[in-house]
Amino acid sequence: MSNCDGPDCEKALENLYLFIDQEIDTASCAEIQTHIDECTTCLTEYDLERVVKSLVSRSCSEVAPEPLREKVLMSIRTVQVTITEQKAR
């Protein structure tokens, strides 16, 4: 993140991803939006994170080939079984 000063900057930057993803309560969202509108440093950080998120989103739009999907799902199931067996002991 950046070198903002003060509790408002700290709070805005700590919750930046939740704010960008709209996963934060309305009151906090409004508070962060107001801060970003008034703080050039936080606005720059916000813009940068939005651009990066957008680029990653566009880059990850491909669907994995079916054999790869099956292999990943099998690995997940294997891990789940292993964890379940360890908890049962």
mmCIF file with all atom_site columns, C-alpha atoms in Angstrom:
data_model
loop_
_atom_site.group_PDB
_atom_site.id
_atom_site.type_symbol
_atom_site.label_atom_id
_atom_site.label_alt_id
_atom_site.label_comp_id
_atom_site.label_asym_id
_atom_site.label_entity_id
_atom_site.label_seq_id
_atom_site.pdbx_PDB_ins_code
_atom_site.Cartn_x
_atom_site.Cartn_y
_atom_site.Cartn_z
_atom_site.occupancy
_atom_site.B_iso_or_equiv
_atom_site.pdbx_formal_charge
_atom_site.auth_seq_id
_atom_site.auth_comp_id
_atom_site.auth_asym_id
_atom_site.auth_atom_id
_atom_site.pdbx_PDB_model_num
ATOM 1  C CA . MET A 1 1  ? 0.000   0.000   0.000   1.00 0.00 ? 1  MET A CA 1
ATOM 2  C CA . SER A 1 2  ? 1.059   3.623   0.267   1.00 0.00 ? 2  SER A CA 1
ATOM 3  C CA . ASN A 1 3  ? 2.485   5.932   2.917   1.00 0.00 ? 3  ASN A CA 1
ATOM 4  C CA . CYS A 1 4  ? -0.707  7.728   3.962   1.00 0.00 ? 4  CYS A CA 1
ATOM 5  C CA . ASP A 1 5  ? -0.827  9.371   7.350   1.00 0.00 ? 5  ASP A CA 1
ATOM 6  C CA . GLY A 1 6  ? -3.557  9.325   9.929   1.00 0.00 ? 6  GLY A CA 1
ATOM 7  C CA . PRO A 1 7  ? -6.335  7.030   11.059  1.00 0.00 ? 7  PRO A CA 1
ATOM 8  C CA . ASP A 1 8  ? -8.658  7.950   8.161   1.00 0.00 ? 8  ASP A CA 1
ATOM 9  C CA . CYS A 1 9  ? -6.049  6.885   5.608   1.00 0.00 ? 9  CYS A CA 1
ATOM 10 C CA . GLU A 1 10 ? -5.263  3.745   7.571   1.00 0.00 ? 10 GLU A CA 1
ATOM 11 C CA . LYS A 1 11 ? -8.934  2.747   7.758   1.00 0.00 ? 11 LYS A CA 1
ATOM 12 C CA . ALA A 1 12 ? -9.534  3.531   4.076   1.00 0.00 ? 12 ALA A CA 1
ATOM 13 C CA . LEU A 1 13 ? -6.536  1.494   2.944   1.00 0.00 ? 13 LEU A CA 1
ATOM 14 C CA . GLU A 1 14 ? -7.264  -1.427  5.297   1.00 0.00 ? 14 GLU A CA 1
ATOM 15 C CA . ASN A 1 15 ? -10.757 -1.736  3.803   1.00 0.00 ? 15 ASN A CA 1
ATOM 16 C CA . LEU A 1 16 ? -9.872  -0.856  0.216   1.00 0.00 ? 16 LEU A CA 1
ATOM 17 C CA . TYR A 1 17 ? -10.470 -4.334  -1.232  1.00 0.00 ? 17 TYR A CA 1
ATOM 18 C CA . LEU A 1 18 ? -13.798 -4.680  0.578   1.00 0.00 ? 18 LEU A CA 1
ATOM 19 C CA . PHE A 1 19 ? -14.748 -1.241  -0.716  1.00 0.00 ? 19 PHE A CA 1
ATOM 20 C CA . ILE A 1 20 ? -13.760 -2.036  -4.306  1.00 0.00 ? 20 ILE A CA 1
ATOM 21 C CA . ASP A 1 21 ? -15.655 -5.343  -4.178  1.00 0.00 ? 21 ASP A CA 1
ATOM 22 C CA . GLN A 1 22 ? -18.663 -3.653  -2.510  1.00 0.00 ? 22 GLN A CA 1
ATOM 23 C CA . GLU A 1 23 ? -18.410 -6.068  0.421   1.00 0.00 ? 23 GLU A CA 1
ATOM 24 C CA . ILE A 1 24 ? -18.581 -3.463  3.163   1.00 0.00 ? 24 ILE A CA 1
ATOM 25 C CA . ASP A 1 25 ? -21.521 -1.937  5.031   1.00 0.00 ? 25 ASP A CA 1
ATOM 26 C CA . THR A 1 26 ? -23.113 1.209   3.609   1.00 0.00 ? 26 THR A CA 1
ATOM 27 C CA . ALA A 1 27 ? -21.930 3.524   6.401   1.00 0.00 ? 27 ALA A CA 1
ATOM 28 C CA . SER A 1 28 ? -18.303 2.427   6.080   1.00 0.00 ? 28 SER A CA 1
ATOM 29 C CA . CYS A 1 29 ? -18.577 2.587   2.294   1.00 0.00 ? 29 CYS A CA 1
ATOM 30 C CA . ALA A 1 30 ? -19.770 6.192   2.437   1.00 0.00 ? 30 ALA A CA 1
ATOM 31 C CA . GLU A 1 31 ? -17.021 7.083   4.906   1.00 0.00 ? 31 GLU A CA 1
ATOM 32 C CA . ILE A 1 32 ? -14.308 5.550   2.725   1.00 0.00 ? 32 ILE A CA 1
ATOM 33 C CA . GLN A 1 33 ? -15.732 7.155   -0.428  1.00 0.00 ? 33 GLN A CA 1
ATOM 34 C CA . THR A 1 34 ? -15.690 10.571  1.252   1.00 0.00 ? 34 THR A CA 1
ATOM 35 C CA . HIS A 1 35 ? -12.101 10.031  2.367   1.00 0.00 ? 35 HIS A CA 1
ATOM 36 C CA . ILE A 1 36 ? -10.963 8.889   -1.086  1.00 0.00 ? 36 ILE A CA 1
ATOM 37 C CA . ASP A 1 37 ? -12.662 11.913  -2.650  1.00 0.00 ? 37 ASP A CA 1
ATOM 38 C CA . GLU A 1 38 ? -10.681 14.218  -0.340  1.00 0.00 ? 38 GLU A CA 1
ATOM 39 C CA . CYS A 1 39 ? -7.307  12.420  -0.096  1.00 0.00 ? 39 CYS A CA 1
ATOM 40 C CA . THR A 1 40 ? -5.173  12.445  -3.241  1.00 0.00 ? 40 THR A CA 1
ATOM 41 C CA . THR A 1 41 ? -2.823  9.749   -1.963  1.00 0.00 ? 41 THR A CA 1
ATOM 42 C CA . CYS A 1 42 ? -5.644  7.340   -1.142  1.00 0.00 ? 42 CYS A CA 1
ATOM 43 C CA . LEU A 1 43 ? -7.395  8.167   -4.425  1.00 0.00 ? 43 LEU A CA 1
ATOM 44 C CA . THR A 1 44 ? -4.223  7.220   -6.299  1.00 0.00 ? 44 THR A CA 1
ATOM 45 C CA . GLU A 1 45 ? -3.999  3.951   -4.358  1.00 0.00 ? 45 GLU A CA 1
ATOM 46 C CA . TYR A 1 46 ? -7.686  3.248   -5.012  1.00 0.00 ? 46 TYR A CA 1
ATOM 47 C CA . ASP A 1 47 ? -7.299  3.895   -8.755  1.00 0.00 ? 47 ASP A CA 1
ATOM 48 C CA . LEU A 1 48 ? -4.227  1.659   -8.931  1.00 0.00 ? 48 LEU A CA 1
ATOM 49 C CA . GLU A 1 49 ? -5.951  -1.220  -7.132  1.00 0.00 ? 49 GLU A CA 1
ATOM 50 C CA . ARG A 1 50 ? -9.041  -0.891  -9.355  1.00 0.00 ? 50 ARG A CA 1
ATOM 51 C CA . VAL A 1 51 ? -6.902  -1.042  -12.509 1.00 0.00 ? 51 VAL A CA 1
ATOM 52 C CA . VAL A 1 52 ? -4.966  -4.074  -11.234 1.00 0.00 ? 52 VAL A CA 1
ATOM 53 C CA . LYS A 1 53 ? -8.204  -5.838  -10.264 1.00 0.00 ? 53 LYS A CA 1
ATOM 54 C CA . SER A 1 54 ? -9.665  -5.105  -13.694 1.00 0.00 ? 54 SER A CA 1
ATOM 55 C CA . LEU A 1 55 ? -6.583  -6.422  -15.495 1.00 0.00 ? 55 LEU A CA 1
ATOM 56 C CA . VAL A 1 56 ? -6.524  -9.589  -13.410 1.00 0.00 ? 56 VAL A CA 1
ATOM 57 C CA . SER A 1 57 ? -10.235 -10.097 -14.008 1.00 0.00 ? 57 SER A CA 1
ATOM 58 C CA . ARG A 1 58 ? -9.823  -9.756  -17.776 1.00 0.00 ? 58 ARG A CA 1
ATOM 59 C CA . SER A 1 59 ? -6.811  -12.061 -17.756 1.00 0.00 ? 59 SER A CA 1
ATOM 60 C CA . CYS A 1 60 ? -8.630  -14.750 -15.811 1.00 0.00 ? 60 CYS A CA 1
ATOM 61 C CA . SER A 1 61 ? -11.666 -15.057 -18.050 1.00 0.00 ? 61 SER A CA 1
ATOM 62 C CA . GLU A 1 62 ? -10.519 -18.277 -19.709 1.00 0.00 ? 62 GLU A CA 1
ATOM 63 C CA . VAL A 1 63 ? -12.138 -21.544 -18.698 1.00 0.00 ? 63 VAL A CA 1
ATOM 64 C CA . ALA A 1 64 ? -9.790  -24.334 -17.686 1.00 0.00 ? 64 ALA A CA 1
ATOM 65 C CA . PRO A 1 65 ? -9.763  -27.433 -19.906 1.00 0.00 ? 65 PRO A CA 1
ATOM 66 C CA . GLU A 1 66 ? -11.941 -30.247 -18.544 1.00 0.00 ? 66 GLU A CA 1
ATOM 67 C CA . PRO A 1 67 ? -9.028  -32.633 -17.754 1.00 0.00 ? 67 PRO A CA 1
ATOM 68 C CA . LEU A 1 68 ? -7.367  -29.897 -15.679 1.00 0.00 ? 68 LEU A CA 1
ATOM 69 C CA . ARG A 1 69 ? -10.627 -29.098 -13.872 1.00 0.00 ? 69 ARG A CA 1
ATOM 70 C CA . GLU A 1 70 ? -11.088 -32.791 -13.023 1.00 0.00 ? 70 GLU A CA 1
ATOM 71 C CA . LYS A 1 71 ? -7.503  -33.065 -11.752 1.00 0.00 ? 71 LYS A CA 1
ATOM 72 C CA . VAL A 1 72 ? -7.911  -29.997 -9.520  1.00 0.00 ? 72 VAL A CA 1
ATOM 73 C CA . LEU A 1 73 ? -11.246 -31.240 -8.152  1.00 0.00 ? 73 LEU A CA 1
ATOM 74 C CA . MET A 1 74 ? -9.710  -34.648 -7.414  1.00 0.00 ? 74 MET A CA 1
ATOM 75 C CA . SER A 1 75 ? -6.858  -32.955 -5.526  1.00 0.00 ? 75 SER A CA 1
ATOM 76 C CA . ILE A 1 76 ? -9.344  -30.924 -3.501  1.00 0.00 ? 76 ILE A CA 1
ATOM 77 C CA . ARG A 1 77 ? -11.342 -34.042 -2.644  1.00 0.00 ? 77 ARG A CA 1
ATOM 78 C CA . THR A 1 78 ? -8.147  -35.868 -1.625  1.00 0.00 ? 78 THR A CA 1
ATOM 79 C CA . VAL A 1 79 ? -7.178  -33.034 0.704   1.00 0.00 ? 79 VAL A CA 1
ATOM 80 C CA . GLN A 1 80 ? -10.694 -32.960 2.174   1.00 0.00 ? 80 GLN A CA 1
ATOM 81 C CA . VAL A 1 81 ? -10.610 -36.718 2.843   1.00 0.00 ? 81 VAL A CA 1
ATOM 82 C CA . THR A 1 82 ? -7.165  -36.448 4.431   1.00 0.00 ? 82 THR A CA 1
ATOM 83 C CA . ILE A 1 83 ? -8.272  -33.590 6.684   1.00 0.00 ? 83 ILE A CA 1
ATOM 84 C CA . THR A 1 84 ? -11.451 -35.461 7.649   1.00 0.00 ? 84 THR A CA 1
ATOM 85 C CA . GLU A 1 85 ? -9.470  -38.607 8.487   1.00 0.00 ? 85 GLU A CA 1
ATOM 86 C CA . GLN A 1 86 ? -6.985  -36.635 10.613  1.00 0.00 ? 86 GLN A CA 1
ATOM 87 C CA . LYS A 1 87 ? -9.817  -35.000 12.572  1.00 0.00 ? 87 LYS A CA 1
ATOM 88 C CA . ALA A 1 88 ? -11.419 -38.402 13.218  1.00 0.00 ? 88 ALA A CA 1
ATOM 89 C CA . ARG A 1 89 ? -8.283  -39.707 14.946  1.00 0.00 ? 89 ARG A CA 1
#
